[in-house]
Tab-separated table of C-alpha atoms and ligand atoms in Angstrom:
chain	number	residue	atom	x	y	z
A	1	MET	CA	24.540	-48.590	195.360
A	2	SER	CA	24.122	-46.657	192.032
A	3	SER	CA	20.736	-44.913	191.552
A	4	HIS	CA	21.878	-43.641	188.039
A	5	PRO	CA	19.770	-44.387	185.196
A	6	ALA	CA	20.978	-46.865	182.553
A	7	SER	CA	23.118	-45.187	179.656
A	8	THR	CA	21.089	-47.121	176.830
A	9	ASP	CA	17.975	-49.057	176.198
A	10	LEU	CA	19.921	-52.154	174.734
A	11	PRO	CA	20.296	-54.998	176.832
A	12	TYR	CA	23.335	-56.359	178.469
A	13	VAL	CA	24.210	-59.939	178.450
A	14	LEU	CA	25.412	-61.375	181.775
A	15	ALA	CA	27.076	-64.928	181.836
A	16	ILE	CA	27.638	-66.749	185.016
A	17	THR	CA	29.879	-69.917	184.692
A	18	GLY	CA	31.277	-72.433	187.138
A	19	ALA	CA	34.215	-70.446	188.447
A	20	SER	CA	34.075	-69.454	192.388
A	21	GLY	CA	32.312	-66.108	193.021
A	22	SER	CA	28.645	-66.630	192.239
A	23	ARG	CA	28.310	-63.392	194.451
A	24	TYR	CA	30.212	-61.112	192.020
A	25	GLY	CA	27.613	-62.107	189.118
A	26	LEU	CA	24.656	-61.517	191.481
A	27	ARG	CA	25.678	-58.621	192.818
A	28	LEU	CA	26.377	-57.256	189.224
A	29	LEU	CA	22.886	-58.272	188.154
A	30	GLU	CA	21.194	-56.644	191.012
A	31	VAL	CA	23.008	-53.281	190.570
A	32	MET	CA	22.557	-53.271	187.054
A	33	LEU	CA	18.698	-53.812	187.500
A	34	GLN	CA	18.361	-51.455	189.984
A	35	SER	CA	20.060	-48.991	187.715
A	36	GLY	CA	17.160	-49.265	185.185
A	37	CYS	CA	19.581	-51.632	182.704
A	38	THR	CA	17.690	-54.457	180.804
A	39	VAL	CA	19.905	-57.601	181.413
A	40	HIS	CA	19.653	-61.027	179.640
A	41	LEU	CA	21.108	-63.846	182.035
A	42	THR	CA	22.493	-67.272	181.191
A	43	MET	CA	24.077	-69.564	183.515
A	44	SER	CA	26.267	-72.689	182.926
A	45	PRO	CA	25.409	-76.104	184.677
A	46	ALA	CA	28.913	-75.651	186.743
A	47	ALA	CA	27.463	-72.263	187.627
A	48	GLY	CA	24.433	-73.963	188.972
A	49	GLU	CA	26.684	-76.305	191.271
A	50	VAL	CA	28.913	-73.275	192.356
A	51	PHE	CA	25.927	-71.588	193.201
A	52	LYS	CA	24.614	-74.260	195.597
A	53	THR	CA	27.871	-74.466	197.328
A	54	GLU	CA	28.485	-70.985	197.816
A	55	MET	CA	24.822	-69.715	198.440
A	56	ASN	CA	23.605	-72.647	200.479
A	57	ARG	CA	20.624	-73.085	197.963
A	58	PRO	CA	19.922	-74.654	194.594
A	59	VAL	CA	18.847	-72.749	191.806
A	60	ASP	CA	16.602	-74.302	188.770
A	61	LEU	CA	18.647	-73.550	185.607
A	62	ASN	CA	15.455	-74.527	183.469
A	63	GLN	CA	13.926	-71.322	184.766
A	64	VAL	CA	15.814	-68.937	186.860
A	65	THR	CA	13.629	-66.146	188.233
A	66	LEU	CA	14.524	-62.833	190.192
A	67	ALA	CA	12.768	-64.256	193.019
A	68	GLU	CA	14.775	-67.381	193.139
A	69	LEU	CA	18.190	-65.492	193.109
A	70	PHE	CA	17.248	-62.823	195.284
A	71	PRO	CA	14.712	-64.266	197.692
A	72	GLU	CA	14.734	-61.554	200.240
A	73	ALA	CA	14.773	-58.707	197.863
A	74	ASP	CA	11.884	-56.077	197.857
A	75	TRP	CA	12.616	-54.523	194.284
A	76	ILE	CA	12.360	-57.321	192.215
A	77	GLU	CA	8.903	-56.772	190.936
A	78	LYS	CA	9.947	-53.206	189.506
A	79	SER	CA	12.708	-54.933	187.377
A	80	ALA	CA	11.307	-58.039	186.378
A	81	ALA	CA	10.083	-56.676	182.950
A	82	ARG	CA	13.741	-55.713	182.298
A	83	PHE	CA	15.085	-59.268	183.081
A	84	GLN	CA	15.238	-62.290	180.941
A	85	TYR	CA	16.873	-65.917	181.217
A	86	TYR	CA	17.974	-68.075	178.844
A	87	ARG	CA	19.160	-71.746	179.051
A	88	HIS	CA	22.313	-72.779	178.483
A	89	PHE	CA	21.932	-74.273	174.970
A	90	ASP	CA	19.128	-71.933	173.710
A	91	PHE	CA	20.659	-70.978	170.765
A	92	SER	CA	17.600	-69.296	169.635
A	93	ALA	CA	18.068	-66.763	172.106
A	94	GLY	CA	18.861	-63.082	170.745
A	95	MET	CA	22.428	-63.068	172.174
A	96	ALA	CA	23.234	-65.762	169.830
A	97	SER	CA	23.055	-63.795	166.839
A	98	GLY	CA	25.024	-60.837	165.764
A	99	SER	CA	22.126	-59.166	164.304
A	100	PHE	CA	20.543	-58.842	167.854
A	101	ARG	CA	21.843	-55.782	169.408
A	102	THR	CA	23.091	-55.536	172.829
A	103	ALA	CA	25.212	-53.279	174.983
A	104	GLY	CA	27.930	-55.407	175.702
A	105	MET	CA	28.392	-58.783	177.662
A	106	VAL	CA	29.877	-59.477	180.865
A	107	ILE	CA	31.132	-63.070	182.016
A	108	VAL	CA	31.481	-63.199	185.784
A	109	PRO	CA	32.630	-65.243	187.027
A	110	CYS	CA	34.567	-66.622	184.071
A	111	SER	CA	35.814	-70.380	184.362
A	112	MET	CA	39.083	-71.270	182.970
A	113	GLY	CA	37.091	-73.847	180.783
A	114	THR	CA	34.742	-71.132	179.510
A	115	LEU	CA	37.859	-68.850	179.003
A	116	SER	CA	39.776	-71.402	176.997
A	117	SER	CA	36.674	-72.219	174.862
A	118	ILE	CA	35.979	-68.540	173.845
A	119	ALA	CA	39.785	-67.972	173.096
A	120	HIS	CA	39.595	-71.035	170.769
A	121	GLY	CA	36.213	-69.802	169.232
A	122	LEU	CA	34.153	-72.939	170.154
A	123	SER	CA	30.994	-71.771	170.540
A	124	GLY	CA	29.600	-74.902	172.194
A	125	ASN	CA	27.000	-73.404	174.303
A	126	LEU	CA	25.040	-70.262	174.376
A	127	ILE	CA	27.606	-68.101	176.658
A	128	GLN	CA	30.512	-69.148	174.290
A	129	ARG	CA	28.591	-68.230	171.285
A	130	ALA	CA	27.253	-65.187	172.698
A	131	ALA	CA	30.849	-64.476	173.673
A	132	ASP	CA	32.025	-65.142	169.982
A	133	VAL	CA	29.297	-62.928	168.756
A	134	HIS	CA	30.489	-60.204	170.986
A	135	LEU	CA	33.993	-60.262	169.531
A	136	LYS	CA	33.140	-60.830	166.253
A	137	GLU	CA	30.851	-57.729	166.260
A	138	ARG	CA	33.472	-55.784	167.725
A	139	ARG	CA	31.126	-55.154	170.798
A	140	LYS	CA	32.191	-54.999	174.673
A	141	LEU	CA	33.162	-58.194	176.239
A	142	ILE	CA	34.161	-58.480	179.643
A	143	VAL	CA	35.694	-61.566	181.303
A	144	VAL	CA	35.949	-61.716	184.976
A	145	PRO	CA	38.321	-64.856	185.474
A	146	ARG	CA	38.817	-66.527	188.943
A	147	GLU	CA	41.743	-69.092	189.374
A	148	THR	CA	44.934	-68.998	191.115
A	149	PRO	CA	47.666	-69.779	190.499
A	150	LEU	CA	47.230	-69.373	187.034
A	151	GLY	CA	49.018	-71.657	184.580
A	152	THR	CA	50.802	-70.853	180.960
A	153	ILE	CA	47.893	-72.061	178.989
A	154	GLN	CA	45.379	-69.975	180.722
A	155	LEU	CA	47.396	-66.975	180.877
A	156	ARG	CA	47.873	-67.511	177.156
A	157	ASN	CA	44.168	-67.879	176.624
A	158	MET	CA	43.593	-64.693	178.197
A	159	THR	CA	46.357	-63.063	176.181
A	160	THR	CA	44.470	-64.409	173.005
A	161	LEU	CA	41.096	-62.957	174.325
A	162	SER	CA	42.601	-59.321	175.199
A	163	GLU	CA	44.089	-59.417	171.607
A	164	ALA	CA	40.830	-60.129	170.051
A	165	GLY	CA	39.284	-57.188	171.880
A	166	ALA	CA	37.901	-58.493	175.284
A	167	VAL	CA	38.548	-56.713	178.613
A	168	VAL	CA	40.181	-59.512	181.102
A	169	LEU	CA	39.167	-58.140	184.256
A	170	PRO	CA	40.103	-60.555	187.009
A	171	ALA	CA	38.387	-60.739	190.325
A	172	MET	CA	41.165	-59.012	192.256
A	173	PRO	CA	39.701	-56.590	194.730
A	174	GLY	CA	42.202	-54.003	196.039
A	175	PHE	CA	42.704	-53.238	199.774
A	176	TYR	CA	43.891	-49.638	199.393
A	177	ARG	CA	40.546	-48.633	200.812
A	178	GLN	CA	40.480	-50.795	203.907
A	179	PRO	CA	37.602	-52.976	203.027
A	180	GLU	CA	35.628	-53.935	206.186
A	181	SER	CA	33.246	-56.542	204.745
A	182	ILE	CA	33.038	-59.343	202.152
A	183	GLU	CA	30.458	-56.941	200.404
A	184	ASP	CA	33.066	-54.320	200.216
A	185	LEU	CA	35.338	-56.536	198.398
A	186	ILE	CA	32.680	-57.683	195.862
A	187	ASP	CA	31.610	-54.063	195.101
A	188	PHE	CA	35.084	-53.132	194.481
A	189	VAL	CA	35.153	-55.700	191.500
A	190	VAL	CA	31.584	-55.029	190.425
A	191	GLY	CA	32.314	-51.321	190.607
A	192	ARG	CA	35.222	-51.967	188.100
A	193	ILE	CA	32.959	-54.006	185.806
A	194	LEU	CA	30.337	-51.130	185.546
A	195	ASP	CA	33.010	-48.885	184.900
A	196	GLN	CA	34.126	-50.820	181.915
A	197	LEU	CA	30.557	-50.855	180.765
A	198	GLY	CA	30.529	-47.015	181.279
A	199	LEU	CA	27.833	-47.174	183.794
A	200	SER	CA	27.977	-44.529	186.828
A	201	ASN	CA	28.387	-45.950	189.951
A	202	GLU	CA	29.622	-45.354	193.685
A	203	LEU	CA	30.041	-48.858	194.591
A	204	MET	CA	33.692	-48.326	195.922
A	205	GLN	CA	35.501	-45.376	197.178
A	206	ARG	CA	37.680	-44.094	194.371
A	207	TRP	CA	41.485	-43.479	194.926
A	208	GLY	CA	42.107	-39.773	194.592
A	209	THR	CA	38.538	-38.661	195.765
B	1	LIG	C1	32.602	-75.338	194.105
B	1	LIG	C2	33.421	-75.262	192.765
B	1	LIG	C3	34.758	-74.281	192.404
B	1	LIG	C4	35.006	-73.738	191.173
B	1	LIG	N1	35.937	-72.934	191.067
B	1	LIG	C5	36.477	-72.737	189.944
B	1	LIG	C6	37.354	-71.694	189.841
B	1	LIG	O1	37.316	-70.813	190.501
B	1	LIG	N2	37.677	-71.285	188.492
B	1	LIG	C7	37.757	-72.234	187.393
B	1	LIG	O2	38.155	-71.925	186.584
B	1	LIG	N3	36.928	-73.462	187.726
B	1	LIG	C8	36.383	-73.605	188.910
B	1	LIG	N4	35.467	-74.814	189.061
B	1	LIG	C9	35.602	-75.878	187.879
B	1	LIG	C10	34.601	-75.262	186.903
B	1	LIG	O3	33.148	-75.382	187.645
B	1	LIG	C11	34.605	-76.308	186.003
B	1	LIG	O4	35.791	-76.459	185.246
B	1	LIG	C12	33.521	-76.194	184.905
B	1	LIG	O5	33.736	-77.420	183.821
B	1	LIG	C13	33.258	-75.100	184.224
B	1	LIG	O6	32.162	-74.926	183.314
B	1	LIG	P1	31.784	-73.812	182.770
B	1	LIG	O7	32.820	-73.121	182.054
B	1	LIG	O8	30.671	-74.240	181.690
B	1	LIG	O9	30.967	-73.428	183.627
B	1	LIG	C14	34.937	-74.817	190.409
B	1	LIG	C15	34.062	-76.122	190.470
B	1	LIG	C16	33.387	-76.009	191.747
B	1	LIG	C17	32.327	-77.490	191.784
């Protein structure tokens, strides 16, 4: 786990949508908060469904707390002031406006539905609107899609987002460092996201080192 301080005081936006892989989003949130980042989180209703299925416990999307996301954790008190949660249709959230400065946005995992909506500029909920804002403001937007196989429409949507300036970072862990656990696989992807954000981390053993 990284103990490096955050490189900026601006908040990062983290969105968790209803693709498989809630644990990627949770792990990213954990590492960022423990590294001193401020994180503004939002989750879609489908993300809540997937969370329940994959984590074996429900999450109350009306008021997500760190205690609910990380029931066993002893570090959450220290991070509480740097965590804010916004509901899916709360367009009054700072992240919904270009005048609200952020250090970037990550959507992990990113469903094909959200990916498509962003590619077409729908801005139909807070996640889509915040992503639209990050693109128009030329700020970092990282989407972490999870689907297989990929259809032509989905591939075209990813190309559209890449052309608009987003980083498309599929949840595709590498095996060349011989992972021993699910945690290793998750950290591979989360480490690559942190690299894209410019945040130091030692979550994965790097090739060539
Ligand atoms: C258990 C479960 C797993 C899912 N996995 C995926 C997935 O890996 N990729 C995906 O694009 N959609 C997946 N879906 C479907 C999305 O949740 C669905 O398309 C939803 O409308 C996405 O909404 P959102 O983008 O607002 O989160 C899954 C749904 C469930 C219930």
